[in-house]
mmCIF file of C-alpha atoms and ligand atoms in Angstrom:
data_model
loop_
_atom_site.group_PDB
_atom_site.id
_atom_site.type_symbol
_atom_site.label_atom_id
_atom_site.label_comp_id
_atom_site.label_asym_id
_atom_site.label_seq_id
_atom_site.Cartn_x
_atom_site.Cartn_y
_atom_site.Cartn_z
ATOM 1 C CA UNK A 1 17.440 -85.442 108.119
ATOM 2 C CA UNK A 2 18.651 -81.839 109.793
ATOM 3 C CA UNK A 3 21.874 -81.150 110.464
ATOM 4 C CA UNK A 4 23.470 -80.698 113.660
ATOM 5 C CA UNK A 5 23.373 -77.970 115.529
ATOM 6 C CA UNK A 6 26.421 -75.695 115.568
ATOM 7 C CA UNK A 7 26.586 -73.134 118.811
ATOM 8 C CA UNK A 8 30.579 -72.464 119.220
ATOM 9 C CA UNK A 9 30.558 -69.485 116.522
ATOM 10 C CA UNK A 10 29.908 -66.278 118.174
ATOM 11 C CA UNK A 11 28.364 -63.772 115.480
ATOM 12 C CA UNK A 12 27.201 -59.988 116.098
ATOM 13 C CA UNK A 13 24.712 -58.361 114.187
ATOM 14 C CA UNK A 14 25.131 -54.508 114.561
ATOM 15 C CA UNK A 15 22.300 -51.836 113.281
ATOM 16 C CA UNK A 16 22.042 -48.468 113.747
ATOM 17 C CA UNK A 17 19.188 -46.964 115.281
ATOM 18 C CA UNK A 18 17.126 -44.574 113.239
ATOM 19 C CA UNK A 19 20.331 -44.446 110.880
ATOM 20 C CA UNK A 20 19.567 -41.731 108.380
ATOM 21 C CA UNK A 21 17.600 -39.684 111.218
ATOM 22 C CA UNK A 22 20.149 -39.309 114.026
ATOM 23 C CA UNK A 23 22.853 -38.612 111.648
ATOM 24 C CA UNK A 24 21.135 -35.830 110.362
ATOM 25 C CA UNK A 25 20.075 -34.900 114.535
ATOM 26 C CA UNK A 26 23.918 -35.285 115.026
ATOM 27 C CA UNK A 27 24.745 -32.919 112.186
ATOM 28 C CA UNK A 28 21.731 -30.096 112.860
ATOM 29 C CA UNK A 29 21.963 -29.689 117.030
ATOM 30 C CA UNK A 30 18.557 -27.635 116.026
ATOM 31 C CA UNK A 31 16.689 -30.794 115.091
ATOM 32 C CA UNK A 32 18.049 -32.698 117.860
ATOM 33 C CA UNK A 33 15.132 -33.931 120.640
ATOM 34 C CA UNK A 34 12.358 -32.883 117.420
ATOM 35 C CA UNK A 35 10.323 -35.255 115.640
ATOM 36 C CA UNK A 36 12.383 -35.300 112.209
ATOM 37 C CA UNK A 37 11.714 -37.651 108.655
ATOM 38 C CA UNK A 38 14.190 -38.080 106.542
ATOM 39 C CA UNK A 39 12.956 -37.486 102.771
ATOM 40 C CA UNK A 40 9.005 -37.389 102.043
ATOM 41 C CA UNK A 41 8.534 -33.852 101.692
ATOM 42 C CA UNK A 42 7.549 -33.918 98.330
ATOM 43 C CA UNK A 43 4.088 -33.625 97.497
ATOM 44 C CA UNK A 44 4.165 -37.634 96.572
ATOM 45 C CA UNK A 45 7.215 -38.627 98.485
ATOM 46 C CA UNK A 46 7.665 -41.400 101.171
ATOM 47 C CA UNK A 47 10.278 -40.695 103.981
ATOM 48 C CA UNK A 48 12.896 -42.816 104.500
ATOM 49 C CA UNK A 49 13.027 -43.115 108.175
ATOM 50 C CA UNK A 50 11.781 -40.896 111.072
ATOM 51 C CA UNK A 51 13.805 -40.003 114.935
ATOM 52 C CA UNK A 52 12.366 -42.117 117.477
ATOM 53 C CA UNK A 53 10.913 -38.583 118.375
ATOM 54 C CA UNK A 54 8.316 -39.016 115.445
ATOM 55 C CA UNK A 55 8.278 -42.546 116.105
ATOM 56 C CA UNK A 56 6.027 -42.286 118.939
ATOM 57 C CA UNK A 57 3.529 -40.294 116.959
ATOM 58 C CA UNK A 58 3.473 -43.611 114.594
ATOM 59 C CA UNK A 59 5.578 -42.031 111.853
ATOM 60 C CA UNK A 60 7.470 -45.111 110.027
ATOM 61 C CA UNK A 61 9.806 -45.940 107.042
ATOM 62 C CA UNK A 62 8.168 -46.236 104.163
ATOM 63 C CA UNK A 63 5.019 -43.841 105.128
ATOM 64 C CA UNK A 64 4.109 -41.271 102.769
ATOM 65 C CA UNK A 65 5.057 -37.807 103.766
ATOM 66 C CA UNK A 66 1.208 -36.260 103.809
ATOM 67 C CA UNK A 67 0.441 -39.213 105.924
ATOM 68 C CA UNK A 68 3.272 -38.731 108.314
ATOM 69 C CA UNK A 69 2.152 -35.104 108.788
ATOM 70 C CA UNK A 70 -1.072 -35.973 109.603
ATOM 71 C CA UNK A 71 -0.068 -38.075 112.511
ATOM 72 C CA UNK A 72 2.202 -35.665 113.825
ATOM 73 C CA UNK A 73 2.351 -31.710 112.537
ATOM 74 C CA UNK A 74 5.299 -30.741 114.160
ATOM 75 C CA UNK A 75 7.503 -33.139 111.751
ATOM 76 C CA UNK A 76 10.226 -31.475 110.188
ATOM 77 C CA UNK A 77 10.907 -32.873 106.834
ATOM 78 C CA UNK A 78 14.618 -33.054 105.695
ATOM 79 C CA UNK A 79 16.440 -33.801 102.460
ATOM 80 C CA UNK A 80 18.079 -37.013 102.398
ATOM 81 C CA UNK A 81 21.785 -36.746 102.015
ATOM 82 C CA UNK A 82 23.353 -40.750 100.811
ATOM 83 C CA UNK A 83 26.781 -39.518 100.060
ATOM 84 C CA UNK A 84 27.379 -38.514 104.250
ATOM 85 C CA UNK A 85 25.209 -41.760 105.010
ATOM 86 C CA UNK A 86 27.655 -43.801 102.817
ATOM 87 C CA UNK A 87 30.820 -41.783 104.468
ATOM 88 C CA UNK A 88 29.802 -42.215 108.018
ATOM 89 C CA UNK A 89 28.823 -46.507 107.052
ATOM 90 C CA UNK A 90 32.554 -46.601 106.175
ATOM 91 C CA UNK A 91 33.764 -44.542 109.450
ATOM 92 C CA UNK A 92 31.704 -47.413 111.275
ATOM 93 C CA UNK A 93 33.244 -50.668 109.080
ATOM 94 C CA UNK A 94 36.267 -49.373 110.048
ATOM 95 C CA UNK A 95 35.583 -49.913 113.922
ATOM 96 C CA UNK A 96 34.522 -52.902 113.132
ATOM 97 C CA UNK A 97 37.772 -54.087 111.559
ATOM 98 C CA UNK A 98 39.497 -53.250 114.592
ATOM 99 C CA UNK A 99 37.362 -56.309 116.232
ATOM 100 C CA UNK A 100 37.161 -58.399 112.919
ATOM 101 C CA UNK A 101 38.273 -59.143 109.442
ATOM 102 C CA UNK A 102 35.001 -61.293 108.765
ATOM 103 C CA UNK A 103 32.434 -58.321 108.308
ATOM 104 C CA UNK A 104 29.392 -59.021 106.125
ATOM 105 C CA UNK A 105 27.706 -55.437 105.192
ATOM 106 C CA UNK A 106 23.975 -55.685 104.439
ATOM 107 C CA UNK A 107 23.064 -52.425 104.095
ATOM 108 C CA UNK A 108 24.833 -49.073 105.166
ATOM 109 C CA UNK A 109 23.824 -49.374 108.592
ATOM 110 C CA UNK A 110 23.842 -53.133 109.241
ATOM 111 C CA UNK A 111 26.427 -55.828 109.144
ATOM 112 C CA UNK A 112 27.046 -58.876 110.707
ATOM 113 C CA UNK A 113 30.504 -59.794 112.075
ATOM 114 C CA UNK A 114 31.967 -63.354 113.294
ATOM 115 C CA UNK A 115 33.846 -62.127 116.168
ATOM 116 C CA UNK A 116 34.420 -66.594 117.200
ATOM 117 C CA UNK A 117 38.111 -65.227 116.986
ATOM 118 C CA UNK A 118 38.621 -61.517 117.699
ATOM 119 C CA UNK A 119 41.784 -59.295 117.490
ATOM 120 C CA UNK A 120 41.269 -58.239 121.107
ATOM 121 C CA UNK A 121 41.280 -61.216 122.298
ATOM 122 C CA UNK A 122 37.914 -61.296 124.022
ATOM 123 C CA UNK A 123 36.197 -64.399 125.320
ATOM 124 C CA UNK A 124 32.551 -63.244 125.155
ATOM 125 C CA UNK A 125 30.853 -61.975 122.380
ATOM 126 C CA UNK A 126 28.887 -59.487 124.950
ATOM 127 C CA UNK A 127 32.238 -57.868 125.572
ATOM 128 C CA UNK A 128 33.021 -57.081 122.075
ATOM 129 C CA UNK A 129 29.609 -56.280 121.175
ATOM 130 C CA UNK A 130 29.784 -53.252 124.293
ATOM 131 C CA UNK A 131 33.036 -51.995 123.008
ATOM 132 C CA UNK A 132 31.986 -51.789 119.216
ATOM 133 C CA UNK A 133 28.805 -49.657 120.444
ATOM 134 C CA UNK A 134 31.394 -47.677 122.913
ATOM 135 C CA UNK A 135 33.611 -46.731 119.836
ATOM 136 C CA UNK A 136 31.066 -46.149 117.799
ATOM 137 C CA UNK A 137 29.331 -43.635 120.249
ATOM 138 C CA UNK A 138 31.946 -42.267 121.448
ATOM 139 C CA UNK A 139 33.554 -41.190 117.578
ATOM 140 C CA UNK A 140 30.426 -40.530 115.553
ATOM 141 C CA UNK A 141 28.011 -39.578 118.463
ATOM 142 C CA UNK A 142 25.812 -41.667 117.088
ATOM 143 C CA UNK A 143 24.327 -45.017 118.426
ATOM 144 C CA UNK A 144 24.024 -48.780 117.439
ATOM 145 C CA UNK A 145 21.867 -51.627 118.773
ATOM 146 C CA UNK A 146 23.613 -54.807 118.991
ATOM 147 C CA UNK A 147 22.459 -58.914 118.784
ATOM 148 C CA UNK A 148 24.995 -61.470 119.672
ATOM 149 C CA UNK A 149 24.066 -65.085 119.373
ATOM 150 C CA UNK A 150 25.885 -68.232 117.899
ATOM 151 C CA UNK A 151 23.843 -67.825 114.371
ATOM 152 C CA UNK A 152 22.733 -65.308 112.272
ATOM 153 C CA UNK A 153 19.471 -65.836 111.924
ATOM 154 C CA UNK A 154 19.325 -64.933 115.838
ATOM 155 C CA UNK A 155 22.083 -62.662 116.177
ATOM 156 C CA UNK A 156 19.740 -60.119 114.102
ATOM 157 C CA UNK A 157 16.581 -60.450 115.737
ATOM 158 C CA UNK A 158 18.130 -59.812 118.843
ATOM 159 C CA UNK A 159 19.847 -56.568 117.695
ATOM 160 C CA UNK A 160 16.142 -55.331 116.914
ATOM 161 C CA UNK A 161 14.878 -56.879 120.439
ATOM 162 C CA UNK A 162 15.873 -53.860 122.541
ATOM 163 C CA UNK A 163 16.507 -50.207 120.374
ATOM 164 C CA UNK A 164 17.333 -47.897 120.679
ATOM 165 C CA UNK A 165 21.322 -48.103 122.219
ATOM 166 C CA UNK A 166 19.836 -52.011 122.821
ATOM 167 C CA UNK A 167 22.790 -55.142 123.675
ATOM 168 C CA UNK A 168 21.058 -58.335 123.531
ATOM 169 C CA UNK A 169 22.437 -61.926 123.957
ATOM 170 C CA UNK A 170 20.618 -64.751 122.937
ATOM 171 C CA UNK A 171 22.795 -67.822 124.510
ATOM 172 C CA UNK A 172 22.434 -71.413 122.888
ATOM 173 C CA UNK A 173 20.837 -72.671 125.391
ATOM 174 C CA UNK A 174 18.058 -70.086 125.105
ATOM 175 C CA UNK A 175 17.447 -70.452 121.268
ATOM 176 C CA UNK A 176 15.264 -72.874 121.142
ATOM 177 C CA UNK A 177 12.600 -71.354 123.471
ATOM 178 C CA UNK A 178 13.306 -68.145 121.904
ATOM 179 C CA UNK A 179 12.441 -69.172 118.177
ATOM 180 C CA UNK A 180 9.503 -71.255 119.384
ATOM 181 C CA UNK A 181 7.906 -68.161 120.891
ATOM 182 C CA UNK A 182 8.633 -65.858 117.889
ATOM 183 C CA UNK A 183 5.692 -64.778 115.796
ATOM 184 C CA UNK A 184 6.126 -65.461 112.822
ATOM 185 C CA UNK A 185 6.270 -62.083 111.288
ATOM 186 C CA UNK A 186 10.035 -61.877 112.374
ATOM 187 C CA UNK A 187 10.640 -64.514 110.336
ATOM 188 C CA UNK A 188 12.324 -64.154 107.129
ATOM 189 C CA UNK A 189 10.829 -63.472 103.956
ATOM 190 C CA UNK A 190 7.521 -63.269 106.043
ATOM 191 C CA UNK A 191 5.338 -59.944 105.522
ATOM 192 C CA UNK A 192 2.228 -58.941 105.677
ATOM 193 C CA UNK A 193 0.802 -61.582 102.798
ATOM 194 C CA UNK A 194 2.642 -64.600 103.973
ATOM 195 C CA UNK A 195 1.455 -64.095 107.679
ATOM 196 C CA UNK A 196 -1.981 -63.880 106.410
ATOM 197 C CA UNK A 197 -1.207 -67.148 104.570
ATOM 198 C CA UNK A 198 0.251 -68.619 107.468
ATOM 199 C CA UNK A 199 -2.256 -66.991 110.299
ATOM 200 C CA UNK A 200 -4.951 -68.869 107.799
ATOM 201 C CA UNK A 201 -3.388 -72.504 108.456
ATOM 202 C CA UNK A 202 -3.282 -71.607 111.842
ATOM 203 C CA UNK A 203 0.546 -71.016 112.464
ATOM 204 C CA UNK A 204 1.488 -67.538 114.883
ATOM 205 C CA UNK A 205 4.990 -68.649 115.971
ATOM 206 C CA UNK A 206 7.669 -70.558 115.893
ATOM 207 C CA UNK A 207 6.095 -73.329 118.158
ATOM 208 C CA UNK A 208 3.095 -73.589 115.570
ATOM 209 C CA UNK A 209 5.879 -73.961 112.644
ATOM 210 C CA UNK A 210 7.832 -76.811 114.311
ATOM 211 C CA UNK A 211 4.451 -78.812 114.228
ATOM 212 C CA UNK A 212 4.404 -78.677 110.453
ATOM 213 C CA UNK A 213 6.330 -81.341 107.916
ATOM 214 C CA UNK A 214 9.562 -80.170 105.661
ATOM 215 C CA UNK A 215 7.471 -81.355 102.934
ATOM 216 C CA UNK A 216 4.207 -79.637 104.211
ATOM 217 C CA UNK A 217 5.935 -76.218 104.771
ATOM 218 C CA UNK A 218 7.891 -76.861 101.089
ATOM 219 C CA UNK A 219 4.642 -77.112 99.070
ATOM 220 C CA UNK A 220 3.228 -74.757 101.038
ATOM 221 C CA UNK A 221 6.353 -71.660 100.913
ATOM 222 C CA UNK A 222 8.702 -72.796 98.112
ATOM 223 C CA UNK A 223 12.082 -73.077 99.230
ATOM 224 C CA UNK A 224 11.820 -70.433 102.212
ATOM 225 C CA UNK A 225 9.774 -73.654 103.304
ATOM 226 C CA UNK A 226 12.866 -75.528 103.959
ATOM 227 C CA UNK A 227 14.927 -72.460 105.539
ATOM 228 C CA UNK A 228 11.529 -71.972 107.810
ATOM 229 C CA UNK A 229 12.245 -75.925 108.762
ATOM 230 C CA UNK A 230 15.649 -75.728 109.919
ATOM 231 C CA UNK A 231 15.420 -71.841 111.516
ATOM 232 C CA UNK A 232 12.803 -72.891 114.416
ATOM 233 C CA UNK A 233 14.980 -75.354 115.301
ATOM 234 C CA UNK A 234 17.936 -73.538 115.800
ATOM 235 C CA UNK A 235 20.043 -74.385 112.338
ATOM 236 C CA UNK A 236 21.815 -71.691 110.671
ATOM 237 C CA UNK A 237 25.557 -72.611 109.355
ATOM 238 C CA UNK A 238 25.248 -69.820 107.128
ATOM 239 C CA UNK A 239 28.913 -68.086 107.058
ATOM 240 C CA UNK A 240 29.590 -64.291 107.787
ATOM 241 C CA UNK A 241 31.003 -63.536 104.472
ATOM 242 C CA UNK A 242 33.441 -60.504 103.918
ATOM 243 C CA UNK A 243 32.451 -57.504 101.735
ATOM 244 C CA UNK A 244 29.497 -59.398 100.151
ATOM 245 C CA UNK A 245 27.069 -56.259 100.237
ATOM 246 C CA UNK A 246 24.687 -57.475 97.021
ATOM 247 C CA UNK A 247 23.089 -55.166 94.734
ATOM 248 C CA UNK A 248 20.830 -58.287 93.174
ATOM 249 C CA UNK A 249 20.301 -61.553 92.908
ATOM 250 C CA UNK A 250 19.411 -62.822 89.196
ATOM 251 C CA UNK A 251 18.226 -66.505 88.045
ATOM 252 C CA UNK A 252 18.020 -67.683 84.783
ATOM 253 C CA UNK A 253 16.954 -69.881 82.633
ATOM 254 C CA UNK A 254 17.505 -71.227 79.073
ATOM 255 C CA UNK A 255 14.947 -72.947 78.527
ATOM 256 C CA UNK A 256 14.850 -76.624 76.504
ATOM 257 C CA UNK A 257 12.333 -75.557 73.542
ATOM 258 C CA UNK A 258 10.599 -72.946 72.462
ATOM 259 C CA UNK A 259 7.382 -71.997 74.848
ATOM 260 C CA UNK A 260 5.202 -69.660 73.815
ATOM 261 C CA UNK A 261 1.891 -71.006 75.880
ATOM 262 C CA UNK A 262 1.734 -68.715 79.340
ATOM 263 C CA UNK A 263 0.926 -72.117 81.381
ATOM 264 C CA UNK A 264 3.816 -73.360 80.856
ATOM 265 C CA UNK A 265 5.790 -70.117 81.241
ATOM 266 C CA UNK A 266 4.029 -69.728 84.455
ATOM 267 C CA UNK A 267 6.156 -73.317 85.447
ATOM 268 C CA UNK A 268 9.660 -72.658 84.594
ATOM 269 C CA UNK A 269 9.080 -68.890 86.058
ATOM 270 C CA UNK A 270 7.979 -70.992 89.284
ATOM 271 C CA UNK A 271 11.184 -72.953 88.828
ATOM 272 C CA UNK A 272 13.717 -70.047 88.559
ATOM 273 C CA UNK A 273 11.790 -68.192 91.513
ATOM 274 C CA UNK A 274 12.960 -71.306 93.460
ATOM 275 C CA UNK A 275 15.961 -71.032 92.994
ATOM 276 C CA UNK A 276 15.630 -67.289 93.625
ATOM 277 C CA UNK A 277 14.456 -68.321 96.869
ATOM 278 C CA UNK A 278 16.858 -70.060 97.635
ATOM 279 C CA UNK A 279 19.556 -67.596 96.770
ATOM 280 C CA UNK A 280 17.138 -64.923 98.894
ATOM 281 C CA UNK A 281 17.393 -66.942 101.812
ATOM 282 C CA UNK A 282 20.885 -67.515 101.743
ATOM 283 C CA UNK A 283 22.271 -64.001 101.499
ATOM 284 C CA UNK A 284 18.862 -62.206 103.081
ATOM 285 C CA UNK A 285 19.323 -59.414 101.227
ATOM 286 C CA UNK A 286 16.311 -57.115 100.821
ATOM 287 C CA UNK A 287 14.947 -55.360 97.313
ATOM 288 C CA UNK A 288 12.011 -52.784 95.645
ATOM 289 C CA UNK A 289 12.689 -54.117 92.349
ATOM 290 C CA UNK A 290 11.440 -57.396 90.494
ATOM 291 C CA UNK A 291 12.839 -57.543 86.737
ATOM 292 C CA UNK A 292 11.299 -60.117 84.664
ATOM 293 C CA UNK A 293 13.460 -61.227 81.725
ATOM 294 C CA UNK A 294 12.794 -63.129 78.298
ATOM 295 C CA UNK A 295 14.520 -63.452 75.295
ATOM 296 C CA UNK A 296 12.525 -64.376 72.511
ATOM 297 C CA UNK A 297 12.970 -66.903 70.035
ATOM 298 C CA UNK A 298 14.362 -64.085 67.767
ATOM 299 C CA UNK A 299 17.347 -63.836 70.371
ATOM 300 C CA UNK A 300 15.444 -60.478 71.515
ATOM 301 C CA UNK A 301 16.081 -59.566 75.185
ATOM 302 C CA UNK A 302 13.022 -57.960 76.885
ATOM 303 C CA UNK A 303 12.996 -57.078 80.192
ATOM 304 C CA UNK A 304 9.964 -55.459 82.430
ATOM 305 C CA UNK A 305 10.488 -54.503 85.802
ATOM 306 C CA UNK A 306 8.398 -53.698 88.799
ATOM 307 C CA UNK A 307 9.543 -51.275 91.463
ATOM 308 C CA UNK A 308 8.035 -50.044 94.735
ATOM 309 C CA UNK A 309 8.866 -47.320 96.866
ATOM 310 C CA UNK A 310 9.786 -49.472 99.844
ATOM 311 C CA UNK A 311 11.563 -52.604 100.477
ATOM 312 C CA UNK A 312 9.581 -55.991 99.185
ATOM 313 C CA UNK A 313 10.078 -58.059 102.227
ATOM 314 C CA UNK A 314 7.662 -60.920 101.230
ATOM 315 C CA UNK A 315 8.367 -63.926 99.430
ATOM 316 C CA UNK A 316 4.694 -64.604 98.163
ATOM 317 C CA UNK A 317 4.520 -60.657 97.159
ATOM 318 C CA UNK A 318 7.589 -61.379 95.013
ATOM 319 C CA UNK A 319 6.317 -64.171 93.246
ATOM 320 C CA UNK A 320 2.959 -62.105 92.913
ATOM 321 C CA UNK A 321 5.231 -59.609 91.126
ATOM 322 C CA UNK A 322 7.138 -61.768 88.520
ATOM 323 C CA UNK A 323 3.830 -63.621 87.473
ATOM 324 C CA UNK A 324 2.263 -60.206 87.072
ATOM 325 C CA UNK A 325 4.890 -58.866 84.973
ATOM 326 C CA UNK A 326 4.862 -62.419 82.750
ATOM 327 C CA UNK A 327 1.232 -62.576 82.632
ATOM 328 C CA UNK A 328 1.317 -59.098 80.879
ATOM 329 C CA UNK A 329 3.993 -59.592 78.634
ATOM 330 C CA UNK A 330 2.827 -63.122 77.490
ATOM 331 C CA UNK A 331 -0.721 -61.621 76.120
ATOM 332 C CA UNK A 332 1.038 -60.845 72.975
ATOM 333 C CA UNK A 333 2.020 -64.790 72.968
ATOM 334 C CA UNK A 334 5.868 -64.518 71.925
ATOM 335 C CA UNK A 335 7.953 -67.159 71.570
ATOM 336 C CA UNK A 336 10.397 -67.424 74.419
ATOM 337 C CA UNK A 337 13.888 -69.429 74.895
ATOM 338 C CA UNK A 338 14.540 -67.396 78.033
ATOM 339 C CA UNK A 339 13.149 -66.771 80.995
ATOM 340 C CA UNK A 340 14.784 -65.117 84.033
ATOM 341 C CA UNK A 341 14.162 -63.176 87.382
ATOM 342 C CA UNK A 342 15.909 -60.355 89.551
ATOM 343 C CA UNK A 343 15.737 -59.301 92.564
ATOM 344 C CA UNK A 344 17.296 -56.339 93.728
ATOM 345 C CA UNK A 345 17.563 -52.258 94.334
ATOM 346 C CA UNK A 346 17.848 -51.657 97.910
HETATM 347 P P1 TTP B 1 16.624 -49.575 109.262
HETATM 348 O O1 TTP B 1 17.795 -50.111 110.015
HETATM 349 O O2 TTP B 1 15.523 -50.507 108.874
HETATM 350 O O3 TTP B 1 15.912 -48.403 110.099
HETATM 351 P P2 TTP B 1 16.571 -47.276 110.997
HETATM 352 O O4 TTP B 1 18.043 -47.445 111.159
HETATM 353 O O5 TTP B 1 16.144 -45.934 110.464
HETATM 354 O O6 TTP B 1 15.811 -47.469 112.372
HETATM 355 P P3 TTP B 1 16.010 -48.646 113.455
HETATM 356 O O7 TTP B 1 16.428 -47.967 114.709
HETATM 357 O O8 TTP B 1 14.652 -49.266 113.586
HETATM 358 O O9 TTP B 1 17.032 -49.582 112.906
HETATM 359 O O10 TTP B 1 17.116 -48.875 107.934
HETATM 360 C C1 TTP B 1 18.351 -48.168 107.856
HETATM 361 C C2 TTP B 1 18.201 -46.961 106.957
HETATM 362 O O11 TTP B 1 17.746 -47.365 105.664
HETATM 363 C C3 TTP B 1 17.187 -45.962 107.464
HETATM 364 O O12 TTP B 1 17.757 -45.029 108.358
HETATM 365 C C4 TTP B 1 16.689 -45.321 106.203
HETATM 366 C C5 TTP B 1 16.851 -46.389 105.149
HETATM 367 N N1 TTP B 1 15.543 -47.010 104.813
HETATM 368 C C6 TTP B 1 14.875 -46.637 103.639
HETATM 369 O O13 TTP B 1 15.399 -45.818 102.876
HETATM 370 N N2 TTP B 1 13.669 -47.200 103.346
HETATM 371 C C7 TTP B 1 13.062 -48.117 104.158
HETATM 372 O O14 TTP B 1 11.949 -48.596 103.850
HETATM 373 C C8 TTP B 1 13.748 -48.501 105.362
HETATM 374 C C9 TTP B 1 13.117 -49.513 106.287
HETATM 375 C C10 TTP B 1 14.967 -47.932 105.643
HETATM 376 MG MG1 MG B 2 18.839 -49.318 111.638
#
């Protein structure tokens, strides 16, 4: 039933450490070795991210500004500036096209590159990983953690495994014991709500996964069920795709006759959030917003949309979102011929 196992692609997964922080501790020498959050100094704010210097006070991503303070009063709180973050993202693509033409942005301060054949030439993807970090240091004074593995899927876990300024390898023959001792919180798609879930039937890692079915995992998490399958045992053939940075991901569906009954809404919603999920997994792209849309038997398009201030990282808190946002609409009981879902906003 699974696929073979393919370990002769070397792939990098390169992210900055405490991006938006240390560029701004590059820029202001007066912030440098302070605890600093970027954004969140607004009475109602969150902050963006925080220097490792706040870090250890608990200060996090995400964390309202009040609540930041209150951990640790000497935070300075300063404005968030995306046009130098997007600048400097480009300054580091470009070092990484002197390794690689197959560079797959996720975000401004992550990509992941297939460096199997590299323009310098270089047999192990530890060597090129050292030199990207070197350049990168070395021109914007600023520094990168780095993952190197022979999939994805691994090659970014390990970039997190040691940061700041971290290099980790995760060799093929390793992977296995590595994904069977991984909780399951650094899985994909897994947040707080589907650990719960999955804590509740008894599963912590990656060994406790493995026990279950394809089918027992599918009814249980949707499609992410079958990508949870595959991942603990090692297969990811997902490609590094060039300049694929997504804003969204969108499913939708026409729908065969007019449904006006929330029931069976609540179905073919379930149905394009599959799919959804599946398009989620593949491209792992994160997102605050969840758009619901319907068009009405009138040929009306209605759309309502739910955004937070952070990233939604959970698959069960997305599908929480888009039933929310239907069951509230369908009250009125419209007739629908439409219904679709987005995902996106990073
Ligand atoms: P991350 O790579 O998640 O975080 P980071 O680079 O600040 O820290 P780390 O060393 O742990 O990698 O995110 C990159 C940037 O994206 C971050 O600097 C600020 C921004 N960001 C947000 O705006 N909101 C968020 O919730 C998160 C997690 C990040
Ligand atoms: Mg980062």
């Amino acid at each position: 039933m699974s696929e073979p196992l393919h370990t002769d692609r070397k792939i990098i997964h390169v992210d900055m450490d405490a991006f938006y922080a240390s560029v701004e501790q590059r820029d202001h020498p007066e912030w440098r070795g302070k605890p600093i959050a970027v954004g969140g100094g607004s009475r109602r704010g969150v902050i963006t991210t925080a220097s490792y210097e706040a870090r250890k006070f608990g200060v996090r991503s995400a964390m309202p500004g009040f609540k930041a303070k209150e951990l640790c009063p000497e935070l300075i709180f300063v404005p968030i500036r995306f046009d130098v973050y997007r600048q400097v993202s480009g300054e580091i693509r470009e070092i990484f096209s002197r390794y690689t033409d197959l560079i797959e942005p996720l975000s401004f301060d992550e990509a992941f590159l297939d460096i199997t054949e590299n323009k310098v030439g270089l047999e192990l993807g530890m060597e090129v990983a050292r030199m990207i970090k070197n350049d990168i240091q070395k021109e914007l004074q600023l520094t990168a953690s780095a993952g190197v593995s022979y999939c994805k899927f691994i090659a970014k876990i390990a970039s997190d495994m040691n940061k700041p300024d971290g290099l980790t390898v995760i060799h093929p023959s390793r992977a296995i014991e590595f994904l069977e001792k991984l909780p399951v919180e650094k899985f994909f798609g897994v947040g707080k709500v589907t650990a719960r879930r999955m804590n509740a039937l008894g599963i912590y890692t990656g060994a406790d996964l493995k026990t279950w079915t394809l089918l027992d995992l599918i009814e249980k998490f949707g499609k992410t069920g079958r990508f949870f399958y595959d991942i603990v045992r090692g297969i990811d053939n997902r490609l590094v795709k060039p300049n694929r940075m997504r804003k969204s991901l969108a499913v939708e569906r026409t729908l065969h006759e007019n449904l006006e009954d929330l029931q069976a809404l609540q179905a073919k919603l379930d149905e394009v959030l599959g799919k959804l999920e599946e398009r989620l997994v593949k491209s792992q792209s994160w997102g605050r917003t969840v758009t619901l849309k319907l068009k009405t038997s009138a040929f009306q398009i209605l759309t309502r949309s739910h955004t937070e201030d952070v990233v939604i990282r959970d698959i069960i808190e997305i599908r929480r979102i888009a039933h929310q946002l239907l069951e509230q609409h369908q009250r009125s009981s419209v007739s629908i011929r439409l219904i679709g879902d987005t995902y996106s906003n990073q």
